[in-house]
Tab-separated table of C-alpha atoms in Angstrom:
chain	number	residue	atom	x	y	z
T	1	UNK	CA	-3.627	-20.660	1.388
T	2	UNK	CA	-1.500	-17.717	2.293
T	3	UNK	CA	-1.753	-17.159	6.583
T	4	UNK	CA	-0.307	-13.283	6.796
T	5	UNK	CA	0.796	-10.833	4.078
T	6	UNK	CA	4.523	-11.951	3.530
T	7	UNK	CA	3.404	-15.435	2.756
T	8	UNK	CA	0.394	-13.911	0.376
T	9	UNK	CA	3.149	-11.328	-1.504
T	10	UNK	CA	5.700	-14.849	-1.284
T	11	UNK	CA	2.604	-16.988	-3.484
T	12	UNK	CA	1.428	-13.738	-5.434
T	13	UNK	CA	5.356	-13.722	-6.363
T	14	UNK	CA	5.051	-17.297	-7.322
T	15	UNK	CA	1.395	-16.939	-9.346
T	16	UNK	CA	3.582	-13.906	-10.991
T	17	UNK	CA	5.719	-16.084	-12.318
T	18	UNK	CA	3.527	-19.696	-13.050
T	19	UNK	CA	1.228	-16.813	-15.181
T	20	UNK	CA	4.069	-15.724	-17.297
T	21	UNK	CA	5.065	-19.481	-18.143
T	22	UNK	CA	1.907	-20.511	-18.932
T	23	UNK	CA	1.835	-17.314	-20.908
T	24	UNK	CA	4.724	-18.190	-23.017
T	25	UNK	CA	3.541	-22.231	-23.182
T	26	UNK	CA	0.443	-20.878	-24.415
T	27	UNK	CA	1.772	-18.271	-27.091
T	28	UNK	CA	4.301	-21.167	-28.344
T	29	UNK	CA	1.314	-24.015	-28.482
T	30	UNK	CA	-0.888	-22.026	-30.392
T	31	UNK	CA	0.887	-21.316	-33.200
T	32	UNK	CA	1.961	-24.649	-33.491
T	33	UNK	CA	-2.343	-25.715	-32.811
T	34	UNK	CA	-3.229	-23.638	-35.056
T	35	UNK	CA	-0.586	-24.566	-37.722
T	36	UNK	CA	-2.233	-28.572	-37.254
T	37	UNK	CA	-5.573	-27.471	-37.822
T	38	UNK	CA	-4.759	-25.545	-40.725
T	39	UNK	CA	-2.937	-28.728	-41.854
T	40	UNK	CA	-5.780	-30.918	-41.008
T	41	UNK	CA	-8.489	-28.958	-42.823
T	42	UNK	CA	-5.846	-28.962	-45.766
T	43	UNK	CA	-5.653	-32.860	-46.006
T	44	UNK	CA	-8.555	-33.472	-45.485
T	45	UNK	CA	-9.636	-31.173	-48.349
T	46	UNK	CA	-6.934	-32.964	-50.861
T	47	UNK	CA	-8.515	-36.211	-49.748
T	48	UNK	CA	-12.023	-34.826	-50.843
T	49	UNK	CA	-10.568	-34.057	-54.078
T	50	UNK	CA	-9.176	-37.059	-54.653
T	51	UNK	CA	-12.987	-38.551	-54.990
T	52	UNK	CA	-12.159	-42.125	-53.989
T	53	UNK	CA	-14.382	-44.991	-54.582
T	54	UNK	CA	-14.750	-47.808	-51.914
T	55	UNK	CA	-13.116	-50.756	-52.613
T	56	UNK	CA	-14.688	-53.458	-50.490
T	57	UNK	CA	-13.362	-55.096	-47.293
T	58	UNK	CA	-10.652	-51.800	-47.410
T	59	UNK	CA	-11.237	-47.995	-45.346
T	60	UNK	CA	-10.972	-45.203	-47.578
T	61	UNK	CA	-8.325	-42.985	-47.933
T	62	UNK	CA	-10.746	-40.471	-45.672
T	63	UNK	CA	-12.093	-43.140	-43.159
T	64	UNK	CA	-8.242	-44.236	-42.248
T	65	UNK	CA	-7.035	-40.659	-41.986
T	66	UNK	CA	-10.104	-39.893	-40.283
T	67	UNK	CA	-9.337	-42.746	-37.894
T	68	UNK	CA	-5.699	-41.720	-37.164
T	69	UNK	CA	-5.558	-37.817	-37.683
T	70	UNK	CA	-8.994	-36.616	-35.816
T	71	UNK	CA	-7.994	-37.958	-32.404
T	72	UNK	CA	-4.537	-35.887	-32.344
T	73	UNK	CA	-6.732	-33.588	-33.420
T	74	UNK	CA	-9.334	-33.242	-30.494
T	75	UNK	CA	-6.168	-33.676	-28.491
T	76	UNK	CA	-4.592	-30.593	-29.651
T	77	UNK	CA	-8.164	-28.587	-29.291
T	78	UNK	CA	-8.515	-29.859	-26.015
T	79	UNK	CA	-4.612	-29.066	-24.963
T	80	UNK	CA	-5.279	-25.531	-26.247
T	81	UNK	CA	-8.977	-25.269	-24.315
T	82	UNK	CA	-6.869	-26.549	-21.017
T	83	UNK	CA	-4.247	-23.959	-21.696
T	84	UNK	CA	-6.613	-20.901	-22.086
T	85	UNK	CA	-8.295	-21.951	-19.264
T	86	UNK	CA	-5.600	-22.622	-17.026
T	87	UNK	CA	-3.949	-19.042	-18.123
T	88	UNK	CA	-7.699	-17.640	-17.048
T	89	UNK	CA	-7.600	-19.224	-13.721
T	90	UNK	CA	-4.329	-18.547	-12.783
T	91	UNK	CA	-4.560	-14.965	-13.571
T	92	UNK	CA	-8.081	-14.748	-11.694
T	93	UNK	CA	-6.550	-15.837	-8.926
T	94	UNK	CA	-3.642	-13.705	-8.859
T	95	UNK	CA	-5.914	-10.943	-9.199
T	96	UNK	CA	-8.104	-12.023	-6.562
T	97	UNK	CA	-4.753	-12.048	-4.484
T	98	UNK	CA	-3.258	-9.198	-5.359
T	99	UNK	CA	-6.280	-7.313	-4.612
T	100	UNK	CA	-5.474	-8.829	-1.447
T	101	UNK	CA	-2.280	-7.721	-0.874
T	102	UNK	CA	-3.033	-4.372	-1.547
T	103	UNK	CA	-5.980	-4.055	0.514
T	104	UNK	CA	-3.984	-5.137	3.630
T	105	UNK	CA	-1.339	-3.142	2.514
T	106	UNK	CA	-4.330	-0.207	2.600
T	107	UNK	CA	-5.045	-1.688	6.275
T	108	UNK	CA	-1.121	-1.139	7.395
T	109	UNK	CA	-0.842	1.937	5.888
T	110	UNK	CA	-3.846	3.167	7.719
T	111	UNK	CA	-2.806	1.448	10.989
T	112	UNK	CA	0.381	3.494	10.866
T	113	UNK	CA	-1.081	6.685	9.954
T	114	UNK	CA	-3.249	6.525	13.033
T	115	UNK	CA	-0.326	5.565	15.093
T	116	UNK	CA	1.730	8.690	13.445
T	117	UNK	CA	-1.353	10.498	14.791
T	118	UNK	CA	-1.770	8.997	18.025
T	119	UNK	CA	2.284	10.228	18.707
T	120	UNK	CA	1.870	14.000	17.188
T	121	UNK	CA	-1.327	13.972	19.764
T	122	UNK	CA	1.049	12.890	22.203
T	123	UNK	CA	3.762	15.002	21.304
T	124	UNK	CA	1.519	17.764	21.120
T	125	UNK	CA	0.198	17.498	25.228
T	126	UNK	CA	3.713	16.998	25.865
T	127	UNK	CA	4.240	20.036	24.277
T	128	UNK	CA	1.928	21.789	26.071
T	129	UNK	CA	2.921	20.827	29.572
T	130	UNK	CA	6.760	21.560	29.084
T	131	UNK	CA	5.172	25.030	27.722
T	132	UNK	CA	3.002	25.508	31.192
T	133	UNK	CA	5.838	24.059	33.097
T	134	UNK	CA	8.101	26.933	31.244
T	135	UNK	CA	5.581	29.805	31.927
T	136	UNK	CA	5.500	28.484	35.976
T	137	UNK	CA	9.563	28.098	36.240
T	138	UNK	CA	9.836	31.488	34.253
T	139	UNK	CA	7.332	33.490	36.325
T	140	UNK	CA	9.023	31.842	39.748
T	141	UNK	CA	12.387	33.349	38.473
T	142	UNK	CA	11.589	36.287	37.256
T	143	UNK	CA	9.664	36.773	40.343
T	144	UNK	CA	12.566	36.668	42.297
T	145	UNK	CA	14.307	39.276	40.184
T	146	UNK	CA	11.464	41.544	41.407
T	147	UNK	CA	12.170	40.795	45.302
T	148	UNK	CA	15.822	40.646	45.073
T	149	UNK	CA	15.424	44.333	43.041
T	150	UNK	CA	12.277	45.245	45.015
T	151	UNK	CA	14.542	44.541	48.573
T	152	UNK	CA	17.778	46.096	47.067
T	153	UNK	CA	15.294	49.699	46.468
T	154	UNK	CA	13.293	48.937	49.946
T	155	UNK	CA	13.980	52.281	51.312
T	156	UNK	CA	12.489	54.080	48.153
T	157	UNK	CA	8.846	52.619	47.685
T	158	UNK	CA	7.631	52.453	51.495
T	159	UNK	CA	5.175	52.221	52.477
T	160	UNK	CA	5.185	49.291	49.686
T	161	UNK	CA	6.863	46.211	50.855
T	162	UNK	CA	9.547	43.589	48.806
T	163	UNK	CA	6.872	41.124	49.274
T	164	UNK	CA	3.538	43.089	48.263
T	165	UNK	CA	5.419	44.708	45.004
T	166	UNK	CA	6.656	40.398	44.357
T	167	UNK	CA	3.073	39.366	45.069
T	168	UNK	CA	1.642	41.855	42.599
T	169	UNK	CA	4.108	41.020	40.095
T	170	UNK	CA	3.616	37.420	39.892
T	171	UNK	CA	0.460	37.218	37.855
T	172	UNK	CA	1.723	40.141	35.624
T	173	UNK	CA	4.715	38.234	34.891
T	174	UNK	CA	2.579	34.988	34.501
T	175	UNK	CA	0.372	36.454	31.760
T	176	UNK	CA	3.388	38.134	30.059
T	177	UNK	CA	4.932	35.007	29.915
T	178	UNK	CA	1.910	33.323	28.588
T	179	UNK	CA	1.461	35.585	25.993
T	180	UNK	CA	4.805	35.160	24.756
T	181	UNK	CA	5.018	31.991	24.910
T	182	UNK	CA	1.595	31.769	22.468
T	183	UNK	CA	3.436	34.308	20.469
T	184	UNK	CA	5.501	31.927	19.538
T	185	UNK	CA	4.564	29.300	18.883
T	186	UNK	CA	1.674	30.765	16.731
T	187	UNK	CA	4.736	32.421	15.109
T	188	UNK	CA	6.560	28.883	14.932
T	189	UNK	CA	3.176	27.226	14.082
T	190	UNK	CA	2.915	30.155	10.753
T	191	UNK	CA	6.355	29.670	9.722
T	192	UNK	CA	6.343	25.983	9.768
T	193	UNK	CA	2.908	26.162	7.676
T	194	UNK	CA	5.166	28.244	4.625
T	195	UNK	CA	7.876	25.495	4.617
């Protein structure tokens, strides 16, 4: 009995291959079975027209072929019933296996499909956080533009201070930043679905 899948695909192989020789044993028997039984019935018809007469203390003609021919005979029928059922088992069972195979086959191919999914889940947070982590460092250095710019022009916006017009600008920059940053990827996201 097979143990994992290579060793079931390694005997379904071998089943393969014991099915096509009995195959070929059993379409080169019968002809040859059915060639004796033809040959059978046709002596023993010949010997029915010969319409013997018993001589006494001696077997007829029909009796001694009777006595020698019938047993090869049933031994050819049974060959051929021991064939046809051998061929029947054999390819039961390498449907039975096969059917096998391919179910656990089904079972991998799921297994990795959920893993696929598991990693694009993944992926996806990942995604996400390097996104949030963008919008954060991109706000904190675009913020600074505004105080470097906002101190460099100091003397023109009293009473408003580097500081206040930097503090102001931080969650305008955030949401600006946010925005864009959906933009796109909805953008990416609509793109990717036309490929």
């Amino acid at each position: 009995s097979a143990r994992n899948p290579e060793d079931e695909r390694s005997v379904l192989a071998d089943l393969t291959t014991m099915a096509a020789e009995i195959e070929h044993s059993v379409a080169r028997t019968t002809f040859r079975f059915g060639a004796a039984r033809a040959y059978h019935s046709l002596v023993m018809q010949r010997i029915a027209e010969l319409r013997e007469q018993r001589i006494s203390g001696l077997p007829t003609f029909h009796e001694f072929m009777e006595r020698r021919l019938l047993p090869a005979m049933n031994t050819c029928v049974t060959m051929a019933r021991r064939q046809e059922d051998l061929s029947s088992r054999v390819a039961r069972n390498s449907q039975l296996l096969r059917t096998r195979v391919e179910v656990e086959l089904e079972r991998q191919n799921q297994e990795l499909l959920a893993q696929m999914n598991r990693r694009a889940k993944l992926q996806l947070h990942l995604q996400e956080t390097v996104e949030g982590l963008s919008v954060v460092a991109i706000t904190y250095y675009a913020s600074q533009l505004v105080q470097y710019l906002a101190k460099g022009v100091k003397h023109y916006i009293e009473p408003l201070t580097p500081e206040g017009i930097t503090a102001v600008a931080i969650p305008v920059i955030a949401a600006l930043v946010a925005i864009g940053t959906h933009r796109m990827r909805k953008h990416l996201a609509a793109a990717e679905g036309h490929s």
